[in-house]
Amino acid sequence: MSVFLNGDVAKAMQPTEIEVDWPGQESNMLLIELEGKEMNMGVAKFELSRDQGNKFTGTLLLPACHSEKMTWIGKVSSEQSPQGIPLLVRMER
């Protein structure tokens, strides 16, 4: 599996395009769940839709926090693979 963002880091309160290439994935939708490492901000959930072949695309919109930088930790999963694959996203203001 490969994950690509449209930049090196996500920006708080700005849409960040994300693409996941997951060969062999039968589901038409993936779920991303992210939690802030440095600050408890709840769980941010995003859906990715199958674009073509093994490619899934969507948009992350992470909430703003008091810190200049923050790490979001979570996973990419599907109904077929509920245990998911770990995912880290670095966010800056």
mmCIF file with all atom_site columns, C-alpha atoms in Angstrom:
data_model
loop_
_atom_site.group_PDB
_atom_site.id
_atom_site.type_symbol
_atom_site.label_atom_id
_atom_site.label_alt_id
_atom_site.label_comp_id
_atom_site.label_asym_id
_atom_site.label_entity_id
_atom_site.label_seq_id
_atom_site.pdbx_PDB_ins_code
_atom_site.Cartn_x
_atom_site.Cartn_y
_atom_site.Cartn_z
_atom_site.occupancy
_atom_site.B_iso_or_equiv
_atom_site.pdbx_formal_charge
_atom_site.auth_seq_id
_atom_site.auth_comp_id
_atom_site.auth_asym_id
_atom_site.auth_atom_id
_atom_site.pdbx_PDB_model_num
ATOM 1  C CA . MET A 1 1  ? 0.000   0.000  0.000   1.00 0.00 ? 1  MET A CA 1
ATOM 2  C CA . SER A 1 2  ? 1.174   3.540  -0.799  1.00 0.00 ? 2  SER A CA 1
ATOM 3  C CA . VAL A 1 3  ? -0.115  6.856  0.572   1.00 0.00 ? 3  VAL A CA 1
ATOM 4  C CA . PHE A 1 4  ? 0.449   10.252 -1.077  1.00 0.00 ? 4  PHE A CA 1
ATOM 5  C CA . LEU A 1 5  ? -0.474  13.744 0.164   1.00 0.00 ? 5  LEU A CA 1
ATOM 6  C CA . ASN A 1 6  ? -0.457  16.814 -2.076  1.00 0.00 ? 6  ASN A CA 1
ATOM 7  C CA . GLY A 1 7  ? 2.281   18.315 0.141   1.00 0.00 ? 7  GLY A CA 1
ATOM 8  C CA . ASP A 1 8  ? 4.936   17.354 2.681   1.00 0.00 ? 8  ASP A CA 1
ATOM 9  C CA . VAL A 1 9  ? 2.656   18.315 5.578   1.00 0.00 ? 9  VAL A CA 1
ATOM 10 C CA . ALA A 1 10 ? -1.044  18.944 6.037   1.00 0.00 ? 10 ALA A CA 1
ATOM 11 C CA . LYS A 1 11 ? -2.119  22.480 6.963   1.00 0.00 ? 11 LYS A CA 1
ATOM 12 C CA . ALA A 1 12 ? -4.644  23.064 9.746   1.00 0.00 ? 12 ALA A CA 1
ATOM 13 C CA . MET A 1 13 ? -8.123  23.941 8.428   1.00 0.00 ? 13 MET A CA 1
ATOM 14 C CA . GLN A 1 14 ? -6.982  23.660 4.797   1.00 0.00 ? 14 GLN A CA 1
ATOM 15 C CA . PRO A 1 15 ? -8.026  20.787 2.509   1.00 0.00 ? 15 PRO A CA 1
ATOM 16 C CA . THR A 1 16 ? -5.247  18.262 1.871   1.00 0.00 ? 16 THR A CA 1
ATOM 17 C CA . GLU A 1 17 ? -5.733  15.843 -1.009  1.00 0.00 ? 17 GLU A CA 1
ATOM 18 C CA . ILE A 1 18 ? -4.808  12.248 -0.189  1.00 0.00 ? 18 ILE A CA 1
ATOM 19 C CA . GLU A 1 19 ? -4.397  9.247  -2.471  1.00 0.00 ? 19 GLU A CA 1
ATOM 20 C CA . VAL A 1 20 ? -4.051  5.639  -1.331  1.00 0.00 ? 20 VAL A CA 1
ATOM 21 C CA . ASP A 1 21 ? -2.948  2.863  -3.670  1.00 0.00 ? 21 ASP A CA 1
ATOM 22 C CA . TRP A 1 22 ? -4.025  -0.460 -2.097  1.00 0.00 ? 22 TRP A CA 1
ATOM 23 C CA . PRO A 1 23 ? -3.595  -3.454 -4.453  1.00 0.00 ? 23 PRO A CA 1
ATOM 24 C CA . GLY A 1 24 ? -6.086  -6.267 -3.948  1.00 0.00 ? 24 GLY A CA 1
ATOM 25 C CA . GLN A 1 25 ? -8.533  -4.117 -1.969  1.00 0.00 ? 25 GLN A CA 1
ATOM 26 C CA . GLU A 1 26 ? -12.084 -5.183 -2.840  1.00 0.00 ? 26 GLU A CA 1
ATOM 27 C CA . SER A 1 27 ? -13.938 -2.417 -0.993  1.00 0.00 ? 27 SER A CA 1
ATOM 28 C CA . ASN A 1 28 ? -15.073 0.694  -2.901  1.00 0.00 ? 28 ASN A CA 1
ATOM 29 C CA . MET A 1 29 ? -14.419 2.925  0.117   1.00 0.00 ? 29 MET A CA 1
ATOM 30 C CA . LEU A 1 30 ? -11.610 3.329  2.654   1.00 0.00 ? 30 LEU A CA 1
ATOM 31 C CA . LEU A 1 31 ? -11.855 4.932  6.089   1.00 0.00 ? 31 LEU A CA 1
ATOM 32 C CA . ILE A 1 32 ? -9.104  7.061  7.632   1.00 0.00 ? 32 ILE A CA 1
ATOM 33 C CA . GLU A 1 33 ? -9.200  7.600  11.404  1.00 0.00 ? 33 GLU A CA 1
ATOM 34 C CA . LEU A 1 34 ? -6.682  10.012 12.964  1.00 0.00 ? 34 LEU A CA 1
ATOM 35 C CA . GLU A 1 35 ? -6.029  11.127 16.566  1.00 0.00 ? 35 GLU A CA 1
ATOM 36 C CA . GLY A 1 36 ? -3.729  13.947 17.675  1.00 0.00 ? 36 GLY A CA 1
ATOM 37 C CA . LYS A 1 37 ? -0.563  12.709 19.388  1.00 0.00 ? 37 LYS A CA 1
ATOM 38 C CA . GLU A 1 38 ? 0.416   15.912 21.214  1.00 0.00 ? 38 GLU A CA 1
ATOM 39 C CA . MET A 1 39 ? -3.122  17.042 22.045  1.00 0.00 ? 39 MET A CA 1
ATOM 40 C CA . ASN A 1 40 ? -6.387  15.155 22.512  1.00 0.00 ? 40 ASN A CA 1
ATOM 41 C CA . MET A 1 41 ? -8.676  16.503 19.810  1.00 0.00 ? 41 MET A CA 1
ATOM 42 C CA . GLY A 1 42 ? -10.903 13.484 19.368  1.00 0.00 ? 42 GLY A CA 1
ATOM 43 C CA . VAL A 1 43 ? -10.931 11.225 16.321  1.00 0.00 ? 43 VAL A CA 1
ATOM 44 C CA . ALA A 1 44 ? -11.027 12.790 12.867  1.00 0.00 ? 44 ALA A CA 1
ATOM 45 C CA . LYS A 1 45 ? -12.650 10.460 10.303  1.00 0.00 ? 45 LYS A CA 1
ATOM 46 C CA . PHE A 1 46 ? -12.457 10.706 6.522   1.00 0.00 ? 46 PHE A CA 1
ATOM 47 C CA . GLU A 1 47 ? -13.756 8.534  3.670   1.00 0.00 ? 47 GLU A CA 1
ATOM 48 C CA . LEU A 1 48 ? -11.809 7.833  0.496   1.00 0.00 ? 48 LEU A CA 1
ATOM 49 C CA . SER A 1 49 ? -13.605 6.668  -2.643  1.00 0.00 ? 49 SER A CA 1
ATOM 50 C CA . ARG A 1 50 ? -12.250 4.310  -5.276  1.00 0.00 ? 50 ARG A CA 1
ATOM 51 C CA . ASP A 1 51 ? -11.042 6.416  -8.187  1.00 0.00 ? 51 ASP A CA 1
ATOM 52 C CA . GLN A 1 52 ? -9.789  3.778  -10.604 1.00 0.00 ? 52 GLN A CA 1
ATOM 53 C CA . GLY A 1 53 ? -8.158  0.395  -10.222 1.00 0.00 ? 53 GLY A CA 1
ATOM 54 C CA . ASN A 1 54 ? -6.457  0.208  -6.823  1.00 0.00 ? 54 ASN A CA 1
ATOM 55 C CA . LYS A 1 55 ? -6.469  4.004  -6.280  1.00 0.00 ? 55 LYS A CA 1
ATOM 56 C CA . PHE A 1 56 ? -8.615  5.705  -3.611  1.00 0.00 ? 56 PHE A CA 1
ATOM 57 C CA . THR A 1 57 ? -8.827  9.487  -3.245  1.00 0.00 ? 57 THR A CA 1
ATOM 58 C CA . GLY A 1 58 ? -10.265 11.989 -0.811  1.00 0.00 ? 58 GLY A CA 1
ATOM 59 C CA . THR A 1 59 ? -9.626  15.122 1.221   1.00 0.00 ? 59 THR A CA 1
ATOM 60 C CA . LEU A 1 60 ? -8.350  15.555 4.779   1.00 0.00 ? 60 LEU A CA 1
ATOM 61 C CA . LEU A 1 61 ? -9.442  18.657 6.711   1.00 0.00 ? 61 LEU A CA 1
ATOM 62 C CA . LEU A 1 62 ? -7.702  18.586 10.082  1.00 0.00 ? 62 LEU A CA 1
ATOM 63 C CA . PRO A 1 63 ? -8.851  20.927 12.874  1.00 0.00 ? 63 PRO A CA 1
ATOM 64 C CA . ALA A 1 64 ? -6.688  23.771 14.161  1.00 0.00 ? 64 ALA A CA 1
ATOM 65 C CA . CYS A 1 65 ? -4.930  23.441 17.501  1.00 0.00 ? 65 CYS A CA 1
ATOM 66 C CA . HIS A 1 66 ? -2.863  25.721 19.768  1.00 0.00 ? 66 HIS A CA 1
ATOM 67 C CA . SER A 1 67 ? 0.421   24.108 18.717  1.00 0.00 ? 67 SER A CA 1
ATOM 68 C CA . GLU A 1 68 ? 2.360   25.241 15.662  1.00 0.00 ? 68 GLU A CA 1
ATOM 69 C CA . LYS A 1 69 ? 2.920   21.597 14.692  1.00 0.00 ? 69 LYS A CA 1
ATOM 70 C CA . MET A 1 70 ? 1.141   18.362 15.496  1.00 0.00 ? 70 MET A CA 1
ATOM 71 C CA . THR A 1 71 ? 1.317   14.694 14.560  1.00 0.00 ? 71 THR A CA 1
ATOM 72 C CA . TRP A 1 72 ? -1.877  12.798 13.768  1.00 0.00 ? 72 TRP A CA 1
ATOM 73 C CA . ILE A 1 73 ? -1.686  9.023  14.281  1.00 0.00 ? 73 ILE A CA 1
ATOM 74 C CA . GLY A 1 74 ? -4.209  6.533  12.984  1.00 0.00 ? 74 GLY A CA 1
ATOM 75 C CA . LYS A 1 75 ? -4.986  4.042  10.294  1.00 0.00 ? 75 LYS A CA 1
ATOM 76 C CA . VAL A 1 76 ? -6.431  3.436  6.855   1.00 0.00 ? 76 VAL A CA 1
ATOM 77 C CA . SER A 1 77 ? -8.988  0.600  6.897   1.00 0.00 ? 77 SER A CA 1
ATOM 78 C CA . SER A 1 78 ? -11.893 -0.951 5.018   1.00 0.00 ? 78 SER A CA 1
ATOM 79 C CA . GLU A 1 79 ? -14.691 -3.417 5.688   1.00 0.00 ? 79 GLU A CA 1
ATOM 80 C CA . GLN A 1 80 ? -12.448 -6.073 4.143   1.00 0.00 ? 80 GLN A CA 1
ATOM 81 C CA . SER A 1 81 ? -9.448  -5.047 6.316   1.00 0.00 ? 81 SER A CA 1
ATOM 82 C CA . PRO A 1 82 ? -10.833 -3.553 9.575   1.00 0.00 ? 82 PRO A CA 1
ATOM 83 C CA . GLN A 1 83 ? -7.481  -3.876 11.403  1.00 0.00 ? 83 GLN A CA 1
ATOM 84 C CA . GLY A 1 84 ? -6.118  -1.346 8.919   1.00 0.00 ? 84 GLY A CA 1
ATOM 85 C CA . ILE A 1 85 ? -2.689  -0.058 8.034   1.00 0.00 ? 85 ILE A CA 1
ATOM 86 C CA . PRO A 1 86 ? -0.927  2.513  10.296  1.00 0.00 ? 86 PRO A CA 1
ATOM 87 C CA . LEU A 1 87 ? -0.829  6.125  9.074   1.00 0.00 ? 87 LEU A CA 1
ATOM 88 C CA . LEU A 1 88 ? 0.991   9.230  10.392  1.00 0.00 ? 88 LEU A CA 1
ATOM 89 C CA . VAL A 1 89 ? 0.211   12.734 9.136   1.00 0.00 ? 89 VAL A CA 1
ATOM 90 C CA . ARG A 1 90 ? 2.289   15.753 10.151  1.00 0.00 ? 90 ARG A CA 1
ATOM 91 C CA . MET A 1 91 ? 0.303   18.995 10.412  1.00 0.00 ? 91 MET A CA 1
ATOM 92 C CA . GLU A 1 92 ? 1.480   22.609 10.648  1.00 0.00 ? 92 GLU A CA 1
ATOM 93 C CA . ARG A 1 93 ? -0.423  25.871 10.920  1.00 0.00 ? 93 ARG A CA 1
#
